[in-house]
XYZ file of C-alpha atoms in Angstrom:
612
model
C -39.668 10.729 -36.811
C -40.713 8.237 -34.266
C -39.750 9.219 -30.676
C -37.085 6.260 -30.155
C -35.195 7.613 -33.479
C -35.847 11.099 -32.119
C -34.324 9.857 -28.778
C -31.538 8.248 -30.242
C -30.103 10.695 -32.654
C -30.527 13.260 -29.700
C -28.080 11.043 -27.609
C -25.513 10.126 -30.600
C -25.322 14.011 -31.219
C -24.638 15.160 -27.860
C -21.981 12.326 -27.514
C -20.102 13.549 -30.522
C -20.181 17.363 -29.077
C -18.871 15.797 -25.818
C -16.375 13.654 -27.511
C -15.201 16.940 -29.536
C -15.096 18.728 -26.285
C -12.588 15.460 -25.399
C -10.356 16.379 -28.017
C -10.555 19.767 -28.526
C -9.431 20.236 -24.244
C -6.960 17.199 -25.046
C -5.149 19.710 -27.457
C -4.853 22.418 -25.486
C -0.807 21.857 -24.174
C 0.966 23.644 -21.353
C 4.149 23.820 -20.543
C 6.268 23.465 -17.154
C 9.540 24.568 -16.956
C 11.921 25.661 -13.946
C 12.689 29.192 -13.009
C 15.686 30.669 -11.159
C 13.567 30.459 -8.048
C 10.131 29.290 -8.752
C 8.437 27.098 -10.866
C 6.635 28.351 -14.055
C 3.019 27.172 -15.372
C 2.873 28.839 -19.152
C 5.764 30.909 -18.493
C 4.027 32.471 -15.039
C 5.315 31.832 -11.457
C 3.148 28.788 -9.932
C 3.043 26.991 -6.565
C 2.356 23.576 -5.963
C 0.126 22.608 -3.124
C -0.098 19.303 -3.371
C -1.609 16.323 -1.327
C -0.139 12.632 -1.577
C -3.069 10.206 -2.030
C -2.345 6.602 -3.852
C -5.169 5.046 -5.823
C -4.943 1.363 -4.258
C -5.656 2.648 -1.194
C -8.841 4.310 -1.882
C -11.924 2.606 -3.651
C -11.889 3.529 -7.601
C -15.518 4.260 -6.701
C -14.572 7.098 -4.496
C -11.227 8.359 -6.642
C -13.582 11.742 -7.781
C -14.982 12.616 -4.238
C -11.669 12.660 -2.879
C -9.904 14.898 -5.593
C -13.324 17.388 -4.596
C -12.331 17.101 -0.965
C -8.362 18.018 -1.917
C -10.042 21.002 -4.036
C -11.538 21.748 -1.214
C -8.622 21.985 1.025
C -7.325 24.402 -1.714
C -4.715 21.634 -3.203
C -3.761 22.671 -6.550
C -1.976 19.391 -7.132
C -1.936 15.286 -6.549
C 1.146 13.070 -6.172
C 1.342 9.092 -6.081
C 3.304 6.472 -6.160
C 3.116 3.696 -8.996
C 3.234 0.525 -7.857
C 5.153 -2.370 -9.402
C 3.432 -5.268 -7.863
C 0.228 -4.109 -8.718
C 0.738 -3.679 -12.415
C 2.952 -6.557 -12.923
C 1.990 -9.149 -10.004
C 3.363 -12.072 -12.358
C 6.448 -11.969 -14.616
C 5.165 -10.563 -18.158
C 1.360 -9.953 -16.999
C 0.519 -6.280 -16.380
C -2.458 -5.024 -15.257
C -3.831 -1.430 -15.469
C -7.303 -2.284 -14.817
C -9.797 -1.592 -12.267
C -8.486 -0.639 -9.435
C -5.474 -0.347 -11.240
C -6.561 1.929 -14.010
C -3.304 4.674 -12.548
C -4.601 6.602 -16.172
C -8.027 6.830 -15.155
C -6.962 8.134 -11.733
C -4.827 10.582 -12.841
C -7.681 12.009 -16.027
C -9.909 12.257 -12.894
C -7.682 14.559 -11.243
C -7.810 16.840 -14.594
C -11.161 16.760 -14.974
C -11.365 17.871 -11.275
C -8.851 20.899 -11.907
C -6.041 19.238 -10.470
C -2.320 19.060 -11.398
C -0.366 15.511 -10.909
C 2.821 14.885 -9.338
C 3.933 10.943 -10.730
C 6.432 9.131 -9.177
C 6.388 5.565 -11.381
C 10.244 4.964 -9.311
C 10.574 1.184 -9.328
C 10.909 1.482 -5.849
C 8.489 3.614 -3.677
C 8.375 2.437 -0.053
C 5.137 3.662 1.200
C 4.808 0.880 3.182
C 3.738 -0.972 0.922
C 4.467 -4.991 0.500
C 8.532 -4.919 -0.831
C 8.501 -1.448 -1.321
C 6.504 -1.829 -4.615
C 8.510 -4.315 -5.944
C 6.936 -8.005 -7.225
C 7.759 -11.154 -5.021
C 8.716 -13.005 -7.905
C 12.116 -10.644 -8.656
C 13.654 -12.756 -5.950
C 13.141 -15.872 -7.833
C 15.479 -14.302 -10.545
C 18.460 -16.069 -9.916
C 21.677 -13.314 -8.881
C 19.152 -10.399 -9.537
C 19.728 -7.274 -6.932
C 17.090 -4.450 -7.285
C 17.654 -1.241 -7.298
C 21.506 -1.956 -8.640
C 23.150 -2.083 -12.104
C 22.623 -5.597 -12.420
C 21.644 -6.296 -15.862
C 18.613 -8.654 -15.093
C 17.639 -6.299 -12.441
C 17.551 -3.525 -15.430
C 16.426 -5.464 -17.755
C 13.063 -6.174 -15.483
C 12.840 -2.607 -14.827
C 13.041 -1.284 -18.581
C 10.011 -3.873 -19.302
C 8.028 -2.420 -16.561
C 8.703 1.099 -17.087
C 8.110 1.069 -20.999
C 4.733 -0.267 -19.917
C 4.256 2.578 -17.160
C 4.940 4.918 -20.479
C 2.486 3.237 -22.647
C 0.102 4.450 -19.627
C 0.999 7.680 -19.026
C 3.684 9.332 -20.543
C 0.430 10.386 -22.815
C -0.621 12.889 -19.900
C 2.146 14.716 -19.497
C 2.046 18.843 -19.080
C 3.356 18.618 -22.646
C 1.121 16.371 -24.488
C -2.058 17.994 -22.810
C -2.590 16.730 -19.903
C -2.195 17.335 -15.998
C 1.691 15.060 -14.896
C 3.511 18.074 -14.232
C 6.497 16.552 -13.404
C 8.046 12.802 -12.830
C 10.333 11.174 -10.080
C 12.966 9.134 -10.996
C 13.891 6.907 -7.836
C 12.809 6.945 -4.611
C 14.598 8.625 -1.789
C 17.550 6.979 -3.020
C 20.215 8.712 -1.536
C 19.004 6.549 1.717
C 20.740 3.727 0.217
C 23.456 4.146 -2.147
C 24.886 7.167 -3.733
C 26.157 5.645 -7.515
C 25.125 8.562 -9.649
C 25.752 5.861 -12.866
C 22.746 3.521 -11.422
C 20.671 7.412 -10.929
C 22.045 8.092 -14.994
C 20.142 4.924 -16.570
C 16.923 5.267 -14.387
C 16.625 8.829 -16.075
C 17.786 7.484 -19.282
C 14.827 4.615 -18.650
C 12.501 7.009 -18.104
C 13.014 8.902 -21.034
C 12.986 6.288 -23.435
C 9.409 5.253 -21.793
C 8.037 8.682 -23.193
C 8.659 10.373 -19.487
C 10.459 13.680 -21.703
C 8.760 16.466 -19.199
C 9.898 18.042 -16.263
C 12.223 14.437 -14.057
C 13.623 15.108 -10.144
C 14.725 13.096 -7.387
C 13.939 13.440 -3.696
C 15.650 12.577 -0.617
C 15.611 13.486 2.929
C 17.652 16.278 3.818
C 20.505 13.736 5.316
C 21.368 11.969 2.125
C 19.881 14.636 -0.504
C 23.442 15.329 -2.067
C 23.996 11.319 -2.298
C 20.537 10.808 -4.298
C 20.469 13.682 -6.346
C 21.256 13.517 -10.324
C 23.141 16.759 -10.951
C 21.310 18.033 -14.301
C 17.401 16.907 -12.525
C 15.661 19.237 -9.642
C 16.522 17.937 -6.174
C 13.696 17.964 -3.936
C 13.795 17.499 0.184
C 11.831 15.589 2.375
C 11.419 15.934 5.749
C 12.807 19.579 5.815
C 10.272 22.823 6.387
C 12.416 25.306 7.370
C 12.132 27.728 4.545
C 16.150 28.736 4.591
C 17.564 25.237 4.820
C 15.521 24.270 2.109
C 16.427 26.843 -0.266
C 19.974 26.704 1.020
C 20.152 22.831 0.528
C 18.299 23.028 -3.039
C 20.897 25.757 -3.770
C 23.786 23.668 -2.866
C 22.804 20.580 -5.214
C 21.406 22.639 -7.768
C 23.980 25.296 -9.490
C 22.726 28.209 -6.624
C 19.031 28.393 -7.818
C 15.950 26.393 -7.470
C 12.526 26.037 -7.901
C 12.174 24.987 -4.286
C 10.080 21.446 -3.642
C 9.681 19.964 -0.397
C 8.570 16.513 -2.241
C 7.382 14.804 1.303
C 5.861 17.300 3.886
C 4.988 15.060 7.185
C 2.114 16.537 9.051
C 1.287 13.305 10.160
C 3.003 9.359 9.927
C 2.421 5.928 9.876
C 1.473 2.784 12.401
C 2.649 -0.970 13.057
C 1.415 -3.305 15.077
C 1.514 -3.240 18.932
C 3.036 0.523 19.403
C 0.686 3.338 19.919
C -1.440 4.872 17.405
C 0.661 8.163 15.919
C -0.830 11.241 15.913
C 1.065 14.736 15.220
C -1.045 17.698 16.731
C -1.996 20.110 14.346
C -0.991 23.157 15.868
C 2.396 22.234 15.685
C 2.850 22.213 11.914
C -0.231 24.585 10.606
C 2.524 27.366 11.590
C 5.227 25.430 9.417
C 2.932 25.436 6.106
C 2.366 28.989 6.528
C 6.033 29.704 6.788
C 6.699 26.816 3.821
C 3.802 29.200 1.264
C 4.712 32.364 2.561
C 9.088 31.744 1.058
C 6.858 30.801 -2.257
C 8.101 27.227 -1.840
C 6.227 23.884 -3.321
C 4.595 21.413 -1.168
C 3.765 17.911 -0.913
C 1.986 16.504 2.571
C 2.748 12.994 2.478
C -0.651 12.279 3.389
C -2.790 14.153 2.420
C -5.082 11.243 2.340
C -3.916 7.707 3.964
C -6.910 5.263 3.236
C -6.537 1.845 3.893
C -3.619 -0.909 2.685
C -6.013 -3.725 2.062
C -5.642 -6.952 1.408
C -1.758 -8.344 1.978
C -0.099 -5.084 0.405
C 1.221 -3.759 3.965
C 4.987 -3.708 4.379
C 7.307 -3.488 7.198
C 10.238 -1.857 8.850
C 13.256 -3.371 10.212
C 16.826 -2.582 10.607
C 19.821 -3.797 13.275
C 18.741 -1.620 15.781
C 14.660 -2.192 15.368
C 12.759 -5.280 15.777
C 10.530 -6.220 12.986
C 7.683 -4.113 12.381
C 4.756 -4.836 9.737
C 2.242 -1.960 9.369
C -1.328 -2.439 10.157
C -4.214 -1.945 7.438
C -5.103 1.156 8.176
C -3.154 4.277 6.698
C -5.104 7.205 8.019
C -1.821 8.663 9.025
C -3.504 10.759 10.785
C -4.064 12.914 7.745
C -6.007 16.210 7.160
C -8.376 13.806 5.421
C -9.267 10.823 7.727
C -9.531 7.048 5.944
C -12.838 7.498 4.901
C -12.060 10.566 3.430
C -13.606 13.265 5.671
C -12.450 16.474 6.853
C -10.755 16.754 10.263
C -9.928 19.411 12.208
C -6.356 19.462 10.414
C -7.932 19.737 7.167
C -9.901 23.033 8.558
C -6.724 24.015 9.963
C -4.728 24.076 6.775
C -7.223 24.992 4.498
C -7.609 28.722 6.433
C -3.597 28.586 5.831
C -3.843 27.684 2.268
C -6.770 30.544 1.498
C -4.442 33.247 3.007
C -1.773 32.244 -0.230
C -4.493 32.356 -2.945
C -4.498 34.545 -5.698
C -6.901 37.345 -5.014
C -10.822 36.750 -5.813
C -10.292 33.124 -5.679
C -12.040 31.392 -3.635
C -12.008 27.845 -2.128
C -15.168 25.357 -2.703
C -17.120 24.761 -0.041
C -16.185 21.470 2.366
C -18.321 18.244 1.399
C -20.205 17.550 4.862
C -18.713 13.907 6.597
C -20.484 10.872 4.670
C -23.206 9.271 6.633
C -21.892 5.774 8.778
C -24.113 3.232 10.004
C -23.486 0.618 13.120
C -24.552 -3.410 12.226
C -26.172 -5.002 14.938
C -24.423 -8.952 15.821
C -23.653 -10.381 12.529
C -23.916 -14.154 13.171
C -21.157 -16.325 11.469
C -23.199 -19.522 10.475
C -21.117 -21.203 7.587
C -17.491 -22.919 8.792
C -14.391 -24.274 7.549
C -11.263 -24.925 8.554
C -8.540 -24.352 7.235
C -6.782 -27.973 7.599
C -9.488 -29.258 5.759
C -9.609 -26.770 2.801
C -6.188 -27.816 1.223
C -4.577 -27.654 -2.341
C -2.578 -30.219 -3.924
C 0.220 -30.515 -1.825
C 4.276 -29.205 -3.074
C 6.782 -32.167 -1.699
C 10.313 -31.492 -1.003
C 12.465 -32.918 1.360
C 13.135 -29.565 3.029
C 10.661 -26.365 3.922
C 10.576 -24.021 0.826
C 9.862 -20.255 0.925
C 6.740 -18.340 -0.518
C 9.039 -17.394 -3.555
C 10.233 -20.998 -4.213
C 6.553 -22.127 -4.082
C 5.850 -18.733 -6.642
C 3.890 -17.873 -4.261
C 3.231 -14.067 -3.331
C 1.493 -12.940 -0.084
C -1.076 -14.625 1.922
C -0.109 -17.915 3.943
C 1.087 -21.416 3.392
C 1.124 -24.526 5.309
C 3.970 -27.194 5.925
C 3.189 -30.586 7.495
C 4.965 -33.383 8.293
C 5.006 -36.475 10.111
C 7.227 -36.861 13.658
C 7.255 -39.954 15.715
C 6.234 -38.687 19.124
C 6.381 -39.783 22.706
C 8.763 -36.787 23.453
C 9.018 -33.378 24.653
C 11.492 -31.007 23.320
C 12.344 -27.662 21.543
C 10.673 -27.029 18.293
C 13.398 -24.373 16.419
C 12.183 -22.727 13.011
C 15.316 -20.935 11.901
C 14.461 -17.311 9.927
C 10.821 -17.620 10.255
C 9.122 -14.893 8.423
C 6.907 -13.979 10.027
C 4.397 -15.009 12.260
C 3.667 -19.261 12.882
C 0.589 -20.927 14.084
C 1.646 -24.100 15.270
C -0.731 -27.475 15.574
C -0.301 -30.888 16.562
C -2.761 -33.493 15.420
C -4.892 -30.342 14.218
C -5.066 -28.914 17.260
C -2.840 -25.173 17.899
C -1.086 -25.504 20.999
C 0.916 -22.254 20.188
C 2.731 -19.467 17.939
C 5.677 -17.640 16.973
C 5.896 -14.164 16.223
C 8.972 -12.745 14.284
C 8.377 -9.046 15.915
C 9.229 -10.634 19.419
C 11.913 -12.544 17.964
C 10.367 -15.569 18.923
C 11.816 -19.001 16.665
C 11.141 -21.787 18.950
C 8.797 -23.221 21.528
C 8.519 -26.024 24.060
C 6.039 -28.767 22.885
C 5.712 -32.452 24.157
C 3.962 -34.966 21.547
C 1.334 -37.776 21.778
C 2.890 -41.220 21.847
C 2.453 -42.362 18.056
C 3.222 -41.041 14.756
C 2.262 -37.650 15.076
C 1.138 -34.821 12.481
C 2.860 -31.752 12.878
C 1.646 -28.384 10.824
C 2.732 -25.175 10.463
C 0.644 -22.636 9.282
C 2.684 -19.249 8.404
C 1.599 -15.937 7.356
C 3.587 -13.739 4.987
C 3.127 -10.547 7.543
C 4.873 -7.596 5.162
C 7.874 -7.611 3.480
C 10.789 -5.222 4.602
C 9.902 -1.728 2.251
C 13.050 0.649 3.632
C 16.298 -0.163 3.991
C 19.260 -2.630 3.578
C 16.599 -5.854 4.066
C 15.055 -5.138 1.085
C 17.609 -7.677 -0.456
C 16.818 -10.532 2.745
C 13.039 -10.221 2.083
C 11.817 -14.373 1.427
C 8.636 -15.374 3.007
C 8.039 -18.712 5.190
C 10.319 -20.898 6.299
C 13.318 -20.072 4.976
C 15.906 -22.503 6.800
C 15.491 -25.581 8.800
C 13.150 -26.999 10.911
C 14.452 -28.903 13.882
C 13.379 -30.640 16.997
C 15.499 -30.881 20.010
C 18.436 -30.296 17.338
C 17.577 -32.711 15.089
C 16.666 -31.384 11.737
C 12.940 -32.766 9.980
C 12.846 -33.651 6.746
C 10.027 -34.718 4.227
C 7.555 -31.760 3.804
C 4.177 -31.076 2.618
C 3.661 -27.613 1.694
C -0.009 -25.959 0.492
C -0.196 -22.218 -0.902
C -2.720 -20.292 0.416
C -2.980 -17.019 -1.339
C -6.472 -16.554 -0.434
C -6.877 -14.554 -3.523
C -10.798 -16.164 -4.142
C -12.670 -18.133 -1.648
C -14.119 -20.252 -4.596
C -12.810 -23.069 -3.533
C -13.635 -23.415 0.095
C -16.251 -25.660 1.238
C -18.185 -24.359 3.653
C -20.780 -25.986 6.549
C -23.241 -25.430 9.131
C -20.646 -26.774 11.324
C -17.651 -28.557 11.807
C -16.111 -31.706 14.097
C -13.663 -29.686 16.002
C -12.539 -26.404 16.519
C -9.518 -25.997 17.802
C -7.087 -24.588 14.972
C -7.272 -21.732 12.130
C -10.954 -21.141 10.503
C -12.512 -19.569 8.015
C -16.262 -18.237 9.200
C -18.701 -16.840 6.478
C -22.125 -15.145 7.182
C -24.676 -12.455 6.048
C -25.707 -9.317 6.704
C -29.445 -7.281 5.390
C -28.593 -3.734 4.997
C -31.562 -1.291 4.385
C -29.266 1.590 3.685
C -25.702 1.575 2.321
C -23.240 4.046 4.181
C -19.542 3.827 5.701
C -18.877 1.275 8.768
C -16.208 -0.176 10.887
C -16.146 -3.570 11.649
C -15.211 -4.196 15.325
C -12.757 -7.060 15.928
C -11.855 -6.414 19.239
C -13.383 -9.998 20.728
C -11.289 -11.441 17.902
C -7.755 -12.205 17.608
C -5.919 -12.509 14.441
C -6.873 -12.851 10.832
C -8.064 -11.117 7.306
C -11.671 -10.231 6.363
C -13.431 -10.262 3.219
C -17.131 -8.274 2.328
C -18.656 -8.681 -1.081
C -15.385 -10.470 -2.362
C -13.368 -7.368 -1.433
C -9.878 -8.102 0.748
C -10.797 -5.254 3.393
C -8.120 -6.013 5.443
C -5.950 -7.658 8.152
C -6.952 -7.072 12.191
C -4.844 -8.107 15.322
C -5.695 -7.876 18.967
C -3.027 -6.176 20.103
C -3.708 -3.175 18.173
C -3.604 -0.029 18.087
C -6.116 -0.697 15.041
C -9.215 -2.458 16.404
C -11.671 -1.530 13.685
C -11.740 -2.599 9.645
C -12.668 0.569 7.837
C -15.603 -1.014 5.225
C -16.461 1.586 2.082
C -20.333 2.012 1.571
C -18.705 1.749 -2.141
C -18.502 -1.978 -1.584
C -21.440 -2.435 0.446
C -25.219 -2.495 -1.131
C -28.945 -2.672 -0.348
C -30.299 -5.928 1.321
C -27.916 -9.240 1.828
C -23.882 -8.585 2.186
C -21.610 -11.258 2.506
C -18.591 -11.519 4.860
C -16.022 -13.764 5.599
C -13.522 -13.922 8.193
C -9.995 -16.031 8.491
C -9.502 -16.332 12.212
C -6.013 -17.815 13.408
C -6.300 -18.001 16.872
C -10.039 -17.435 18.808
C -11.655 -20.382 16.421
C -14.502 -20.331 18.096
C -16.193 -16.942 17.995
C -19.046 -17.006 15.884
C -20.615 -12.949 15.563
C -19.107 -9.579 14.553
C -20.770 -6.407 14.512
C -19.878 -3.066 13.038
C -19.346 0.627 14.580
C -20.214 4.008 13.024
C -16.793 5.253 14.125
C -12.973 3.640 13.622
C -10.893 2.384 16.912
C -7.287 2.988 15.575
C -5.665 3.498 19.046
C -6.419 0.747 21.407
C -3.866 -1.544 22.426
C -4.825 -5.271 23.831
């Protein structure tokens, strides 16, 4: 036998052990049930200690090292959201690959010895874009998520059946690692109809979901969001005897006991200060929380980053408008990169005092290596007034969902006869407006500061008036979810009188195929996009430093890393040495409002708390 035969039937026989290994561990079925006060893992008491970390918001590339870092915490356990608008960006076309692949995530995490919390709700907040839900529901004429409405439902049942297809396979009880499923999302926060709660469990079951279902809701509204018949878990709550009492209450006197959302940490938006929760004052709560034998999720364990134009926002009558920034370390025991902190050290001596005798935690992964990128010059242009589609007419402004259009920006123009000064009023913007006369920016409007009009005096002349708006977040909490349209989404008027006859061009920005770019260009005195090169002679984790810039979205090797904004507190664009390689890099960078800066560079460490 030749030595390529040799080779080859070596390789086809180990590959059919491995593959019987597959299917021989595929077989082997547990089962998860609920005890009077604890839950039970093959009939035996077990404790979840579990981390939140969602899959968009880490590079598929680096999925495996951060399960080893959660082992390594001494999680037992992952939870994540499932995201609508991922999987089902357009109406009818899902997508579960890639980045997307939830199953492959979720197989990772059993091949890594970790359990799997799902929670596939519809509706996840997270602050993410809508709350999870796709753009294009609001083009569904009369539809109202999360209510009984029967298009509503009948948009839902598609999507979860398809959620099923992916992973009702990998349940406890079909051999794999879900141990349990959520059903809703903190829904007692918004309604209380126990009939709307009914069908999503009776959704979920007919999508193959036949395990182990709960809901979870902060302590407040827990008795308005619960399902009587599924486990109500808390969040918010560590006190060991409220818990159990408030479990107790809503749950025929018994438990098991779940805290579903454990904050040790929380969340930033743009211009407040960078949050940070000291450790010391919860690593005594988790010890209390373990030592009364109750379950635990931290909600995050791991943040990563919201990349590309998936960041949502807050708002409410007593709040202005607040979209999130890109980065979601949350200040989490595992930083965006996904290295230890000091409140991963801190809670993993916690954790190792509740482990079952002779166990022992692996050892921590040491940080990964960062680099620093000298000046990175910018030598290709283009602006943005001269990269435009074919133009949508109408004789007034239409949103982002009339133009079926999801995130990103678009652009209205028309013409005004000028020769005048006067108030320029755009009624409901959402959310933020560059505004340019004759091509040239002479100012914005910012929906945070409740800012709708502005002072501007025109040219003599017909005069060309465009508006370029960005889609900054849509509202993920709250009431607003059902006000959430993008653009302008009333009038346009100047000194009261309302202009008609628009021009409106979608820019998603989802490819920058069709940009033409230069050495340089006429004038530059309104929105650009800047493209350049970098030689890398090793690949590692860096930070690209926008603090000289001032508003805008970056792309590296085709990847959406990002938005940045002056004002902070994030002043750095986490980059994954997963995306990076060896010699030339490409970036590119949308700027909105300092056109002419022309070099970046890039830090070893991240700047999320400087405000500008």
């Amino acid at each position: 036998m030749n030595m390529y035969l040799k080779n080859t039937l070596t390789a086809l026989l180990i590959g059919a052990a491995l593959l019987n290994q597959k299917e021989v561990k595929a077989q082997v079925k547990h089962t998860f049930d609920l005890g009077e006060t604890q839950f039970l893992l093959d009939g035996k008491p077990f404790q979840m200690i579990s981390g939140e970390m969602h899959y968009p918001r880490v590079p598929r590339e680096a999925w495996r090292a951060r399960m080893k870092m959660a082992k390594a915490m001494g999680l037992n356990t992952i939870g994540t959201y499932v995201f609508w608008n991922l999987h089902e960006p357009e109406k009818g076309k899902f997508d579960f690959k890639g980045d997307n692949d939830i199953a492959e995530f979720v197989m990772i995490a059993q091949q890594e010895g970790l359990w799997v919390i799902l929670r596939p709700s519809p509706y996840v907040c997270a602050e993410w874009e809508f709350g999870g839900y796709p753009y294009w529901l609001q083009n569904e004429k009369g539809l109202t998520v999360r209510s009984k409405d029967t298009q509503y439902l009948a948009e839902y049942k598609k999507y979860i059946l398809e959620v099923g297809k992916q992973l009702a396979p990998l349940q406890i009880n079909h051999g794999g690692n879900i141990l349990m499923v959520q059903i809703e999302n903190e829904y007692g926060s918004f309604s209380d109809d126990k009939d709307y709660l009914k069908i999503n469990e009776n959704l979920f079951k007919e999508a193959g979901f036949d395990g182990l279902l709960y809901t979870c809701d902060p302590a407040a509204d827990l008795a308005k969001g619960h399902l009587p018949g599924l486990l109500p878990a808390v969040n918010g709550l560590d006190d060991p005897a409220k818990v159990k009492k408030l479990i107790n209450d809503n749950h025929g006197g018994k438990g098991p006991y779940y805290i579903a959302e454990w904050y040790p940490a929380w969340f930033d938006w743009w211009g407040t200060k960078h949050h940070t929760v000291p450790l010391a004052q919860y690593s005594g709560h988790l010890d209390s929380v373990l030592s009364a034998g109750i379950s635990i999720n931290m909600y995050m364990f791991h943040g990563g980053t919201t990349r590309g134009f998936m960041n949502g926002a807050n708002f409410n009558d007593k709040n202005p408008f607040e979209p999130q920034i890109s980065s979601y370390d949350y200040d989490a025991p595992l930083d965006e990169a996904g290295n230890a902190t000091a409140k991963f050290m801190t809670f993993r001596k916690v954790i190792e005092k509740h482990l079952a005798p002779g166990v022992k935690l692996p050892a921590v992964p040491i940080a990964k290596p960062t680099i620093s990128i000298d000046d990175i010059n910018l030598t290709q242009a283009a602006l943005v007034l001269a990269n435009l589609p074919v133009a949508n007419t109408n004789l007034r402004p239409l949103t982002f969902e009339n133009l079926h259009q999801d995130y990103g920006f678009v652009l209205y123009r028309t013409n005004v006869t000028g020769g005048k000064t006067g108030i320029l009023k755009l009624s409901q913007l959402r959310d933020y407006a560059v505004i340019m006369i004759n091509g040239k920016t002479i100012g914005t409007l910012d929906r945070r500061l409740k800012q709708d009009s502005i002072k501007i005096t025109l040219p003599a002349g017909k005069v060309r008036l465009d508006i370029l708006v960005e889609n900054m977040g849509r509202i993920n909490f709250g009431k607003y979810l059902l006000q959430n349209t993008k653009g302008i989404t009333e009038a346009v008027t100047f000194n009261k009188l309302e202009l008609l006859n628009w021009q409106m061009y979608r820019l998603p920005y989802k490819t920058l195929t069709p940009i033409k770019f230069s050495k340089s260009v006429a004038t530059v005195s309104s929105p650009i996009l800047r493209a350049g090169t970098f030689n890398l002679s090793k690949v590692a984790d860096t930070y690209l430093d926008m603090r000289k810039w001032g508003k805008g979205v970056i792309w590296v090797n085709g990847h959406n890393i990002g938005k940045y904004w002056s004002i902070g507190p994030q002043q750095t664009l986490y980059m994954p040495a997963e995306w990076l390689k060896k010699g030339i890099n490409k970036v590119v960078v949308l700027e909105l409002l300092k056109p002419k800066i022309t070099s970046l560079s890039a830090l070893d460490k991240p700047i999320l708390d400087l405000l500008q």
